[in-house]
PDB file of C-alpha atoms and ligand atoms in Angstrom:
ATOM      1  CA  UNK J1020       0.000   0.000   0.000  1.00  0.00           C
ATOM      2  CA  UNK J1021       1.480   3.389  -0.947  1.00  0.00           C
ATOM      3  CA  UNK J1022       2.202   5.907   1.775  1.00  0.00           C
ATOM      4  CA  UNK J1023      -0.642   8.288   2.663  1.00  0.00           C
ATOM      5  CA  UNK J1024       0.061  11.942   1.743  1.00  0.00           C
ATOM      6  CA  UNK J1025      -0.090  13.823   5.049  1.00  0.00           C
ATOM      7  CA  UNK J1026       0.362  17.312   6.489  1.00  0.00           C
ATOM      8  CA  UNK J1027       0.642  17.679  10.272  1.00  0.00           C
ATOM      9  CA  UNK J1028      -0.407  20.977  11.856  1.00  0.00           C
ATOM     10  CA  UNK J1029       0.846  21.282  15.408  1.00  0.00           C
ATOM     11  CA  UNK J1030       1.756  23.428  18.428  1.00  0.00           C
ATOM     12  CA  UNK J1031       4.709  21.568  20.045  1.00  0.00           C
ATOM     13  CA  UNK J1032       4.053  21.013  22.921  1.00  0.00           C
ATOM     14  CA  UNK J1033       5.350  17.885  24.585  1.00  0.00           C
ATOM     15  CA  UNK J1034       2.655  15.540  23.300  1.00  0.00           C
ATOM     16  CA  UNK J1035       2.882  17.103  19.845  1.00  0.00           C
ATOM     17  CA  UNK J1036       6.588  16.248  19.924  1.00  0.00           C
ATOM     18  CA  UNK J1037       5.844  12.588  20.615  1.00  0.00           C
ATOM     19  CA  UNK J1038       3.251  12.557  17.844  1.00  0.00           C
ATOM     20  CA  UNK J1039       5.745  14.061  15.402  1.00  0.00           C
ATOM     21  CA  UNK J1040       8.354  11.447  16.317  1.00  0.00           C
ATOM     22  CA  UNK J1041       5.790   8.703  15.727  1.00  0.00           C
ATOM     23  CA  UNK J1042       5.009  10.154  12.309  1.00  0.00           C
ATOM     24  CA  UNK J1043       8.666  10.694  11.424  1.00  0.00           C
ATOM     25  CA  UNK J1044       9.312   7.037  12.301  1.00  0.00           C
ATOM     26  CA  UNK J1045       6.554   5.835   9.962  1.00  0.00           C
ATOM     27  CA  UNK J1046       7.709   6.914   6.505  1.00  0.00           C
ATOM     28  CA  UNK J1047       6.464   3.688   4.913  1.00  0.00           C
ATOM     29  CA  UNK J1048       2.872   4.494   5.810  1.00  0.00           C
ATOM     30  CA  UNK J1049       2.932   8.299   6.033  1.00  0.00           C
ATOM     31  CA  UNK J1050       4.241  10.514   3.211  1.00  0.00           C
ATOM     32  CA  UNK J1051       4.778  13.604   5.364  1.00  0.00           C
ATOM     33  CA  UNK J1052       4.603  16.502   2.870  1.00  0.00           C
ATOM     34  CA  UNK J1053       5.146  19.146   5.515  1.00  0.00           C
ATOM     35  CA  UNK J1054       4.709  20.208   9.112  1.00  0.00           C
ATOM     36  CA  UNK J1055       2.907  23.469   9.849  1.00  0.00           C
ATOM     37  CA  UNK J1056       3.197  25.183  13.217  1.00  0.00           C
ATOM     38  CA  UNK J1057       0.583  27.319  14.926  1.00  0.00           C
ATOM     39  CA  UNK J1058       0.518  29.317  18.157  1.00  0.00           C
ATOM     40  CA  UNK J1059      -1.023  27.258  20.929  1.00  0.00           C
ATOM     41  CA  UNK J1060       0.709  25.604  23.862  1.00  0.00           C
ATOM     42  CA  UNK J1061       3.425  28.237  23.546  1.00  0.00           C
ATOM     43  CA  UNK J1062       3.881  31.180  21.148  1.00  0.00           C
ATOM     44  CA  UNK J1063       4.505  30.534  17.450  1.00  0.00           C
ATOM     45  CA  UNK J1064       8.229  31.323  17.630  1.00  0.00           C
ATOM     46  CA  UNK J1065       8.558  28.380  19.993  1.00  0.00           C
ATOM     47  CA  UNK J1066       6.169  25.953  18.309  1.00  0.00           C
ATOM     48  CA  UNK J1067       7.802  26.345  14.893  1.00  0.00           C
ATOM     49  CA  UNK J1068      11.301  26.125  16.344  1.00  0.00           C
ATOM     50  CA  UNK J1069      10.322  23.067  18.377  1.00  0.00           C
ATOM     51  CA  UNK J1070       8.924  21.358  15.288  1.00  0.00           C
ATOM     52  CA  UNK J1071      12.317  21.851  13.614  1.00  0.00           C
ATOM     53  CA  UNK J1072      14.186  20.559  16.674  1.00  0.00           C
ATOM     54  CA  UNK J1073      12.045  17.409  16.706  1.00  0.00           C
ATOM     55  CA  UNK J1074      12.639  17.017  12.962  1.00  0.00           C
ATOM     56  CA  UNK J1075      16.399  17.011  13.632  1.00  0.00           C
ATOM     57  CA  UNK J1076      16.025  14.544  16.506  1.00  0.00           C
ATOM     58  CA  UNK J1077      14.126  12.181  14.195  1.00  0.00           C
ATOM     59  CA  UNK J1078      16.699  12.470  11.419  1.00  0.00           C
ATOM     60  CA  UNK J1079      14.139  13.683   8.881  1.00  0.00           C
ATOM     61  CA  UNK J1080      15.697  16.972   7.615  1.00  0.00           C
ATOM     62  CA  UNK J1081      13.915  16.678   4.266  1.00  0.00           C
ATOM     63  CA  UNK J1082      10.488  17.386   5.777  1.00  0.00           C
ATOM     64  CA  UNK J1083       9.725  21.118   5.407  1.00  0.00           C
ATOM     65  CA  UNK J1084       8.445  23.065   8.418  1.00  0.00           C
ATOM     66  CA  UNK J1085       6.289  26.175   7.957  1.00  0.00           C
ATOM     67  CA  UNK J1086       5.397  28.818  10.510  1.00  0.00           C
ATOM     68  CA  UNK J1087       1.730  29.753  10.549  1.00  0.00           C
ATOM     69  CA  UNK J1088      -0.613  31.950  12.519  1.00  0.00           C
ATOM     70  CA  UNK J1089       0.682  33.669  15.663  1.00  0.00           C
ATOM     71  CA  UNK J1090      -2.776  34.165  17.204  1.00  0.00           C
ATOM     72  CA  UNK J1091      -6.344  32.860  16.988  1.00  0.00           C
ATOM     73  CA  UNK J1092      -8.892  34.265  14.519  1.00  0.00           C
ATOM     74  CA  UNK J1093     -11.046  36.252  16.932  1.00  0.00           C
ATOM     75  CA  UNK J1094     -10.540  35.609  20.665  1.00  0.00           C
ATOM     76  CA  UNK J1095      -7.572  36.828  22.699  1.00  0.00           C
ATOM     77  CA  UNK J1096      -4.600  34.418  22.616  1.00  0.00           C
ATOM     78  CA  UNK J1097      -4.152  31.816  25.355  1.00  0.00           C
ATOM     79  CA  UNK J1098      -1.261  29.395  25.929  1.00  0.00           C
ATOM     80  CA  UNK J1099      -0.248  26.488  28.170  1.00  0.00           C
ATOM     81  CA  UNK J1100       3.276  27.043  29.483  1.00  0.00           C
ATOM     82  CA  UNK J1101       1.938  25.875  32.846  1.00  0.00           C
ATOM     83  CA  UNK J1102       1.685  22.408  31.258  1.00  0.00           C
ATOM     84  CA  UNK J1103       4.476  22.250  28.677  1.00  0.00           C
ATOM     85  CA  UNK J1104       7.008  24.600  30.261  1.00  0.00           C
ATOM     86  CA  UNK J1105       8.362  27.859  28.892  1.00  0.00           C
ATOM     87  CA  UNK J1106      10.128  26.100  25.996  1.00  0.00           C
ATOM     88  CA  UNK J1107       7.064  24.071  25.107  1.00  0.00           C
ATOM     89  CA  UNK J1108       9.143  20.894  25.157  1.00  0.00           C
ATOM     90  CA  UNK J1109      10.568  21.028  28.674  1.00  0.00           C
ATOM     91  CA  UNK J1110      12.397  17.794  29.423  1.00  0.00           C
ATOM     92  CA  UNK J1111      13.658  17.211  25.886  1.00  0.00           C
ATOM     93  CA  UNK J1112      16.730  19.493  26.062  1.00  0.00           C
ATOM     94  CA  UNK J1113      17.260  19.687  22.278  1.00  0.00           C
ATOM     95  CA  UNK J1114      19.837  21.819  20.420  1.00  0.00           C
ATOM     96  CA  UNK J1115      19.004  24.738  18.143  1.00  0.00           C
ATOM     97  CA  UNK J1116      17.415  23.574  14.862  1.00  0.00           C
ATOM     98  CA  UNK J1117      19.880  22.768  12.063  1.00  0.00           C
ATOM     99  CA  UNK J1118      18.027  24.723   9.398  1.00  0.00           C
ATOM    100  CA  UNK J1119      15.347  27.435   9.145  1.00  0.00           C
ATOM    101  CA  UNK J1120      11.652  27.131   8.531  1.00  0.00           C
ATOM    102  CA  UNK J1121      10.479  27.517   4.950  1.00  0.00           C
ATOM    103  CA  UNK J1122       9.850  31.112   3.784  1.00  0.00           C
ATOM    104  CA  UNK J1123       6.200  30.489   2.874  1.00  0.00           C
ATOM    105  CA  UNK J1124       3.476  31.033   5.467  1.00  0.00           C
ATOM    106  CA  UNK J1125       1.866  27.793   6.659  1.00  0.00           C
ATOM    107  CA  UNK J1126      -1.552  28.871   5.404  1.00  0.00           C
ATOM    108  CA  UNK J1127      -0.130  29.474   1.918  1.00  0.00           C
ATOM    109  CA  UNK J1128       1.640  26.116   2.020  1.00  0.00           C
ATOM    110  CA  UNK J1129      -1.616  24.369   2.970  1.00  0.00           C
ATOM    111  CA  UNK J1130      -3.480  26.102   0.123  1.00  0.00           C
ATOM    112  CA  UNK J1131      -0.742  25.502  -2.461  1.00  0.00           C
ATOM    113  CA  UNK J1132      -0.140  21.865  -1.473  1.00  0.00           C
ATOM    114  CA  UNK J1133      -3.844  21.017  -1.562  1.00  0.00           C
ATOM    115  CA  UNK J1134      -4.459  22.865  -4.856  1.00  0.00           C
ATOM    116  CA  UNK J1135      -1.543  20.988  -6.469  1.00  0.00           C
ATOM    117  CA  UNK J1136      -2.360  17.608  -4.921  1.00  0.00           C
ATOM    118  CA  UNK J1137      -2.529  14.695  -7.354  1.00  0.00           C
ATOM    119  CA  UNK J1138      -3.783  12.465  -4.526  1.00  0.00           C
ATOM    120  CA  UNK J1139      -6.036  13.725  -1.723  1.00  0.00           C
ATOM    121  CA  UNK J1140      -4.080  14.810   1.363  1.00  0.00           C
ATOM    122  CA  UNK J1141      -4.866  13.938   4.976  1.00  0.00           C
ATOM    123  CA  UNK J1142      -4.616  16.795   7.487  1.00  0.00           C
ATOM    124  CA  UNK J1143      -3.651  15.749  11.016  1.00  0.00           C
ATOM    125  CA  UNK J1144      -4.149  18.618  13.456  1.00  0.00           C
ATOM    126  CA  UNK J1145      -2.598  18.618  16.900  1.00  0.00           C
ATOM    127  CA  UNK J1146      -3.224  22.203  18.015  1.00  0.00           C
ATOM    128  CA  UNK J1147      -5.645  25.096  17.596  1.00  0.00           C
ATOM    129  CA  UNK J1148      -7.190  25.002  14.113  1.00  0.00           C
ATOM    130  CA  UNK J1149      -6.260  28.537  13.061  1.00  0.00           C
ATOM    131  CA  UNK J1150      -3.974  27.592  10.132  1.00  0.00           C
ATOM    132  CA  UNK J1151      -6.361  25.036   8.687  1.00  0.00           C
ATOM    133  CA  UNK J1152      -9.411  27.263   9.097  1.00  0.00           C
ATOM    134  CA  UNK J1153      -7.741  30.220   7.388  1.00  0.00           C
ATOM    135  CA  UNK J1154      -6.591  28.016   4.504  1.00  0.00           C
ATOM    136  CA  UNK J1155     -10.213  26.921   4.031  1.00  0.00           C
ATOM    137  CA  UNK J1156     -11.467  30.526   4.203  1.00  0.00           C
ATOM    138  CA  UNK J1157      -8.758  31.741   1.816  1.00  0.00           C
ATOM    139  CA  UNK J1158      -9.361  29.012  -0.767  1.00  0.00           C
ATOM    140  CA  UNK J1159     -12.477  26.857  -0.189  1.00  0.00           C
ATOM    141  CA  UNK J1160     -11.696  24.854  -3.337  1.00  0.00           C
ATOM    142  CA  UNK J1161      -8.901  23.065  -1.468  1.00  0.00           C
ATOM    143  CA  UNK J1162     -11.523  21.003   0.352  1.00  0.00           C
ATOM    144  CA  UNK J1163     -11.943  18.864  -2.782  1.00  0.00           C
ATOM    145  CA  UNK J1164      -8.406  17.586  -2.224  1.00  0.00           C
ATOM    146  CA  UNK J1165      -8.701  16.901   1.500  1.00  0.00           C
ATOM    147  CA  UNK J1166      -8.935  13.137   2.063  1.00  0.00           C
ATOM    148  CA  UNK J1167      -9.860  13.642   5.708  1.00  0.00           C
ATOM    149  CA  UNK J1168      -9.064  15.753   8.725  1.00  0.00           C
ATOM    150  CA  UNK J1169      -8.069  13.923  11.902  1.00  0.00           C
ATOM    151  CA  UNK J1170      -8.064  16.386  14.744  1.00  0.00           C
ATOM    152  CA  UNK J1171      -7.065  16.127  18.384  1.00  0.00           C
ATOM    153  CA  UNK J1172      -9.553  18.339  20.108  1.00  0.00           C
ATOM    154  CA  UNK J1173     -12.772  18.627  22.021  1.00  0.00           C
ATOM    155  CA  UNK J1174     -14.524  16.134  24.225  1.00  0.00           C
ATOM    156  CA  UNK J1175     -17.869  14.387  24.548  1.00  0.00           C
ATOM    157  CA  UNK J1176     -17.512  14.927  28.265  1.00  0.00           C
ATOM    158  CA  UNK J1177     -15.683  17.510  30.345  1.00  0.00           C
ATOM    159  CA  UNK J1178     -12.964  19.877  29.197  1.00  0.00           C
ATOM    160  CA  UNK J1179      -9.410  20.302  30.452  1.00  0.00           C
ATOM    161  CA  UNK J1180      -8.744  24.022  30.157  1.00  0.00           C
ATOM    162  CA  UNK J1181     -12.216  24.972  31.446  1.00  0.00           C
ATOM    163  CA  UNK J1182     -14.810  22.659  32.953  1.00  0.00           C
ATOM    164  CA  UNK J1183     -16.469  22.535  29.522  1.00  0.00           C
ATOM    165  CA  UNK J1184     -13.765  23.066  26.887  1.00  0.00           C
ATOM    166  CA  UNK J1185     -10.643  21.285  25.658  1.00  0.00           C
ATOM    167  CA  UNK J1186      -7.570  23.439  24.986  1.00  0.00           C
ATOM    168  CA  UNK J1187      -7.207  23.150  21.177  1.00  0.00           C
ATOM    169  CA  UNK J1188     -10.830  24.069  20.570  1.00  0.00           C
ATOM    170  CA  UNK J1189     -10.986  26.668  23.343  1.00  0.00           C
ATOM    171  CA  UNK J1190      -7.833  28.385  22.048  1.00  0.00           C
ATOM    172  CA  UNK J1191      -9.545  29.136  18.721  1.00  0.00           C
ATOM    173  CA  UNK J1192     -13.222  28.102  18.729  1.00  0.00           C
ATOM    174  CA  UNK J1193     -14.025  30.158  15.624  1.00  0.00           C
ATOM    175  CA  UNK J1194     -11.392  28.265  13.664  1.00  0.00           C
ATOM    176  CA  UNK J1195     -12.765  24.997  15.025  1.00  0.00           C
ATOM    177  CA  UNK J1196     -16.233  26.028  13.860  1.00  0.00           C
ATOM    178  CA  UNK J1197     -14.927  26.608  10.310  1.00  0.00           C
ATOM    179  CA  UNK J1198     -13.282  23.173  10.267  1.00  0.00           C
ATOM    180  CA  UNK J1199     -16.231  21.291  11.796  1.00  0.00           C
ATOM    181  CA  UNK J1200     -18.552  22.915   9.225  1.00  0.00           C
ATOM    182  CA  UNK J1201     -16.207  22.304   6.248  1.00  0.00           C
ATOM    183  CA  UNK J1202     -18.072  19.206   5.106  1.00  0.00           C
ATOM    184  CA  UNK J1203     -15.018  16.981   4.660  1.00  0.00           C
ATOM    185  CA  UNK J1204     -14.509  13.637   6.459  1.00  0.00           C
ATOM    186  CA  UNK J1205     -13.543  14.578   9.997  1.00  0.00           C
ATOM    187  CA  UNK J1206     -12.405  12.342  12.836  1.00  0.00           C
ATOM    188  CA  UNK J1207     -12.413  13.975  16.258  1.00  0.00           C
ATOM    189  CA  UNK J1208     -10.044  12.508  18.835  1.00  0.00           C
ATOM    190  CA  UNK J1209     -11.121  14.102  22.085  1.00  0.00           C
ATOM    191  CA  UNK J1210     -10.243  13.872  25.732  1.00  0.00           C
ATOM    192  CA  UNK J1211     -12.616  10.937  26.298  1.00  0.00           C
ATOM    193  CA  UNK J1212     -10.274   8.705  24.337  1.00  0.00           C
ATOM    194  CA  UNK J1213      -6.889  10.363  24.903  1.00  0.00           C
ATOM    195  CA  UNK J1214      -7.266  10.035  28.674  1.00  0.00           C
ATOM    196  CA  UNK J1215      -7.428   6.257  28.162  1.00  0.00           C
ATOM    197  CA  UNK J1216      -3.892   6.290  26.696  1.00  0.00           C
ATOM    198  CA  UNK J1217      -1.851   7.171  29.776  1.00  0.00           C
ATOM    199  CA  UNK J1218       1.951   7.034  29.868  1.00  0.00           C
ATOM    200  CA  UNK J1219       2.155   4.971  33.067  1.00  0.00           C
ATOM    201  CA  UNK J1220       5.553   4.247  34.682  1.00  0.00           C
ATOM    202  CA  UNK J1221       5.808   0.726  33.144  1.00  0.00           C
ATOM    203  CA  UNK J1222       4.992   2.096  29.694  1.00  0.00           C
ATOM    204  CA  UNK J1223       7.536   4.903  30.121  1.00  0.00           C
ATOM    205  CA  UNK J1224      10.182   2.408  31.307  1.00  0.00           C
ATOM    206  CA  UNK J1225       9.658   0.333  28.139  1.00  0.00           C
ATOM    207  CA  UNK J1226      10.396   3.435  26.078  1.00  0.00           C
ATOM    208  CA  UNK J1227      13.319   4.517  28.284  1.00  0.00           C
ATOM    209  CA  UNK J1228      14.835   1.045  27.871  1.00  0.00           C
ATOM    210  CA  UNK J1229      15.320   1.741  24.156  1.00  0.00           C
ATOM    211  CA  UNK J1230      18.324   3.785  25.283  1.00  0.00           C
ATOM    212  CA  UNK J1231      18.207   6.174  22.312  1.00  0.00           C
ATOM    213  CA  UNK J1232      18.210   9.960  22.104  1.00  0.00           C
ATOM    214  CA  UNK J1233      14.575  10.101  20.896  1.00  0.00           C
ATOM    215  CA  UNK J1234      13.501   7.760  23.709  1.00  0.00           C
ATOM    216  CA  UNK J1235      15.323   9.889  26.281  1.00  0.00           C
ATOM    217  CA  UNK J1236      13.659  13.042  24.949  1.00  0.00           C
ATOM    218  CA  UNK J1237      10.218  11.399  24.996  1.00  0.00           C
ATOM    219  CA  UNK J1238      10.661  10.192  28.573  1.00  0.00           C
ATOM    220  CA  UNK J1239      12.109  13.500  29.713  1.00  0.00           C
ATOM    221  CA  UNK J1240       9.070  15.320  28.357  1.00  0.00           C
ATOM    222  CA  UNK J1241       6.500  12.795  29.538  1.00  0.00           C
ATOM    223  CA  UNK J1242       7.983  12.628  33.026  1.00  0.00           C
ATOM    224  CA  UNK J1243       7.278  16.366  33.370  1.00  0.00           C
ATOM    225  CA  UNK J1244       3.973  16.258  31.465  1.00  0.00           C
ATOM    226  CA  UNK J1245       2.826  13.371  33.650  1.00  0.00           C
ATOM    227  CA  UNK J1246       3.779  15.125  36.877  1.00  0.00           C
ATOM    228  CA  UNK J1247       1.843  18.230  35.858  1.00  0.00           C
ATOM    229  CA  UNK J1248      -1.136  16.087  34.862  1.00  0.00           C
ATOM    230  CA  UNK J1249      -1.103  14.295  38.218  1.00  0.00           C
ATOM    231  CA  UNK J1250      -1.610  17.676  39.857  1.00  0.00           C
ATOM    232  CA  UNK J1251      -5.077  17.716  38.256  1.00  0.00           C
ATOM    233  CA  UNK J1252      -6.044  14.116  37.494  1.00  0.00           C
ATOM    234  CA  UNK J1253      -5.366  10.775  39.158  1.00  0.00           C
ATOM    235  CA  UNK J1254      -3.093   9.639  36.342  1.00  0.00           C
ATOM    236  CA  UNK J1255       0.000  10.615  34.355  1.00  0.00           C
ATOM    237  CA  UNK J1256       0.478  11.952  30.841  1.00  0.00           C
ATOM    238  CA  UNK J1257      -2.423  11.418  28.414  1.00  0.00           C
ATOM    239  CA  UNK J1258      -1.195  10.790  24.875  1.00  0.00           C
ATOM    240  CA  UNK J1259      -3.445  13.375  23.277  1.00  0.00           C
ATOM    241  CA  UNK J1260      -1.624  14.140  20.016  1.00  0.00           C
ATOM    242  CA  UNK J1261       0.093  10.776  19.498  1.00  0.00           C
ATOM    243  CA  UNK J1262      -3.412   9.242  19.307  1.00  0.00           C
ATOM    244  CA  UNK J1263      -3.929  11.164  16.044  1.00  0.00           C
ATOM    245  CA  UNK J1264      -0.898   9.607  14.356  1.00  0.00           C
ATOM    246  CA  UNK J1265      -1.636   6.197  15.893  1.00  0.00           C
ATOM    247  CA  UNK J1266      -5.154   6.380  14.432  1.00  0.00           C
ATOM    248  CA  UNK J1267      -3.690   6.974  10.980  1.00  0.00           C
ATOM    249  CA  UNK J1268      -1.313   4.043  11.415  1.00  0.00           C
ATOM    250  CA  UNK J1269      -3.648   1.590  13.162  1.00  0.00           C
ATOM    251  CA  UNK J1270      -7.297   2.674  13.122  1.00  0.00           C
ATOM    252  CA  UNK J1271      -8.270  -0.749  14.468  1.00  0.00           C
ATOM    253  CA  UNK J1272      -6.903   0.303  17.856  1.00  0.00           C
ATOM    254  CA  UNK J1273      -9.770   2.771  18.149  1.00  0.00           C
ATOM    255  CA  UNK J1274     -13.563   2.716  18.238  1.00  0.00           C
ATOM    256  CA  UNK J1275     -16.021   5.560  17.708  1.00  0.00           C
ATOM    257  CA  UNK J1276     -19.238   6.596  16.012  1.00  0.00           C
ATOM    258  CA  UNK J1277     -20.613   9.285  13.735  1.00  0.00           C
ATOM    259  CA  UNK J1278     -22.428  12.183  15.346  1.00  0.00           C
ATOM    260  CA  UNK J1279     -23.178  15.876  15.059  1.00  0.00           C
ATOM    261  CA  UNK J1280     -20.619  18.095  16.784  1.00  0.00           C
ATOM    262  CA  UNK J1281     -21.136  21.821  17.260  1.00  0.00           C
ATOM    263  CA  UNK J1282     -18.634  24.288  18.700  1.00  0.00           C
ATOM    264  CA  UNK J1283     -20.048  26.673  21.275  1.00  0.00           C
ATOM    265  CA  UNK J1284     -19.085  30.234  20.324  1.00  0.00           C
ATOM    266  CA  UNK J1285     -21.264  32.025  22.830  1.00  0.00           C
ATOM    267  CA  UNK J1286     -19.650  33.715  25.815  1.00  0.00           C
ATOM    268  CA  UNK J1287     -20.037  32.013  29.145  1.00  0.00           C
ATOM    269  CA  UNK J1288     -19.156  28.780  30.878  1.00  0.00           C
ATOM    270  CA  UNK J1289     -19.367  26.647  27.720  1.00  0.00           C
ATOM    271  CA  UNK J1290     -17.372  28.907  25.377  1.00  0.00           C
ATOM    272  CA  UNK J1291     -15.228  26.626  23.181  1.00  0.00           C
ATOM    273  CA  UNK J1292     -17.042  23.421  24.136  1.00  0.00           C
ATOM    274  CA  UNK J1293     -17.622  20.720  21.524  1.00  0.00           C
ATOM    275  CA  UNK J1294     -21.301  19.872  21.896  1.00  0.00           C
ATOM    276  CA  UNK J1295     -21.446  16.203  20.818  1.00  0.00           C
ATOM    277  CA  UNK J1296     -24.909  14.916  19.913  1.00  0.00           C
ATOM    278  CA  UNK J1297     -24.291  11.396  21.217  1.00  0.00           C
ATOM    279  CA  UNK J1298     -27.954  10.358  21.014  1.00  0.00           C
ATOM    280  CA  UNK J1299     -29.033  12.257  17.894  1.00  0.00           C
ATOM    281  CA  UNK J1300     -31.240  14.662  19.801  1.00  0.00           C
ATOM    282  CA  UNK J1301     -30.570  17.574  17.442  1.00  0.00           C
ATOM    283  CA  UNK J1302     -31.862  15.787  14.357  1.00  0.00           C
ATOM    284  CA  UNK J1303     -28.889  17.293  12.510  1.00  0.00           C
ATOM    285  CA  UNK J1304     -26.758  15.028  10.334  1.00  0.00           C
ATOM    286  CA  UNK J1305     -23.405  13.797  11.589  1.00  0.00           C
ATOM    287  CA  UNK J1306     -20.380  15.920  10.703  1.00  0.00           C
ATOM    288  CA  UNK J1307     -17.732  13.965  12.617  1.00  0.00           C
ATOM    289  CA  UNK J1308     -16.553  10.487  13.487  1.00  0.00           C
ATOM    290  CA  UNK J1309     -15.941  10.843  17.217  1.00  0.00           C
ATOM    291  CA  UNK J1310     -13.596   8.336  18.835  1.00  0.00           C
ATOM    292  CA  UNK J1311     -14.555   6.922  22.220  1.00  0.00           C
ATOM    293  CA  UNK J1312     -12.218   4.025  22.982  1.00  0.00           C
ATOM    294  CA  UNK J1313      -8.579   3.041  22.406  1.00  0.00           C
ATOM    295  CA  UNK J1314      -6.644  -0.157  23.039  1.00  0.00           C
ATOM    296  CA  UNK J1315      -4.059   1.552  25.222  1.00  0.00           C
ATOM    297  CA  UNK J1316      -1.705  -1.434  25.441  1.00  0.00           C
ATOM    298  CA  UNK J1317      -1.766  -1.824  21.660  1.00  0.00           C
ATOM    299  CA  UNK J1318      -1.157   1.912  21.288  1.00  0.00           C
ATOM    300  CA  UNK J1319       1.928   1.907  23.516  1.00  0.00           C
ATOM    301  CA  UNK J1320       3.285  -1.285  21.934  1.00  0.00           C
ATOM    302  CA  UNK J1321       3.152   0.415  18.543  1.00  0.00           C
ATOM    303  CA  UNK J1322       4.540   3.714  19.844  1.00  0.00           C
ATOM    304  CA  UNK J1323       7.497   1.967  21.473  1.00  0.00           C
ATOM    305  CA  UNK J1324       8.215  -0.174  18.419  1.00  0.00           C
ATOM    306  CA  UNK J1325       8.116   2.869  16.142  1.00  0.00           C
ATOM    307  CA  UNK J1326      10.305   5.013  18.396  1.00  0.00           C
ATOM    308  CA  UNK J1327      12.875   2.202  18.236  1.00  0.00           C
ATOM    309  CA  UNK J1328      13.142   2.806  14.484  1.00  0.00           C
ATOM    310  CA  UNK J1329      14.473   6.348  14.930  1.00  0.00           C
ATOM    311  CA  UNK J1330      18.226   7.018  14.808  1.00  0.00           C
ATOM    312  CA  UNK J1331      19.774   6.291  18.194  1.00  0.00           C
ATOM    313  CA  UNK J1332      21.619   9.609  18.099  1.00  0.00           C
ATOM    314  CA  UNK J1333      20.771  12.650  15.982  1.00  0.00           C
ATOM    315  CA  UNK J1334      22.268  12.345  12.518  1.00  0.00           C
TER     316      UNK J1334
HETATM  317  O1  RIB V1448      -5.980  19.426  25.183  1.00  0.00           O
HETATM  318  C1  RIB V1448      -4.818  18.769  24.730  1.00  0.00           C
HETATM  319  C2  RIB V1448      -4.305  19.411  23.483  1.00  0.00           C
HETATM  320  O2  RIB V1448      -3.963  20.785  23.739  1.00  0.00           O
HETATM  321  C3  RIB V1448      -3.002  18.763  22.978  1.00  0.00           C
HETATM  322  O3  RIB V1448      -2.920  18.899  21.595  1.00  0.00           O
HETATM  323  C4  RIB V1448      -1.938  19.585  23.639  1.00  0.00           C
HETATM  324  O4  RIB V1448      -0.707  19.560  22.920  1.00  0.00           O
HETATM  325  C5  RIB V1448      -2.542  20.962  23.559  1.00  0.00           C
HETATM  326  O5  RIB V1448      -2.288  21.477  22.249  1.00  0.00           O
HETATM  327 CA1   CA V1449      -0.960  19.994  20.637  1.00  0.00          CA
END
């Protein structure tokens, strides 16, 4: 089977970094055309630089990285240094990137790549949806060449950044609304499923035992991410963004169902919430495939095996 053309939009971010490494390690299945960075967990200058650092760590210098939008479409910017640290990838301790980002803006790259696509492209989004939404607004015709969008964001249940909203959606709900209304195949990987894929100590030790530079970076980040998560929940680091790449590689590890999902744009307690019509009460047609379950052991077995494929030391 030929590799799937893919663009990853991200806001590294410790879990984004693990997701990128998983994708970089899977060149046989994923033809990574480019990585686009967006402001989110930390400001854009950090997210785009971190994407390039992770690219170096993975030994994939040929994959272009593009800097995108430095702020959400409408609301005031928010970030998550309290989770990911001031660098965005605290615990990884990576050197300066070996080469610059591409000169084109991420939104222009998304538009140009999709307009020129000879095979539909999958968009995997790991952060706020600002870049993807603005590409759609700028050139709606690109939607004809989107195979599907797989997005880490939202929740059927409770949020993580407010009682009602998940960070990626809450950070740019207007962009999320554009994407959820785009009418292309959309798989939503929300907190309900990502909080089933927890980097427990035994799972982290299996990765640490690889003894490679990527494994050390992953464990350094997840040790910190897990500790910060324990301050709120009764478990360690949820593998939010890596679930997106794992779904592309092994969809059979996941279960979900089609349903209508609306993004709450009104001010108040539910601003930025994904309202998931689990029981079809709205009568509106489904616009998303919403994942609900993951085989966590199968996920970590695949993650560990793939991380082992990366160069032991940066090339
Ligand atoms: O809510 C979790 C999501 O927000 C993850 O993508 C994390 O990296 C942050 O972007
Ligand atoms: Ca992210």
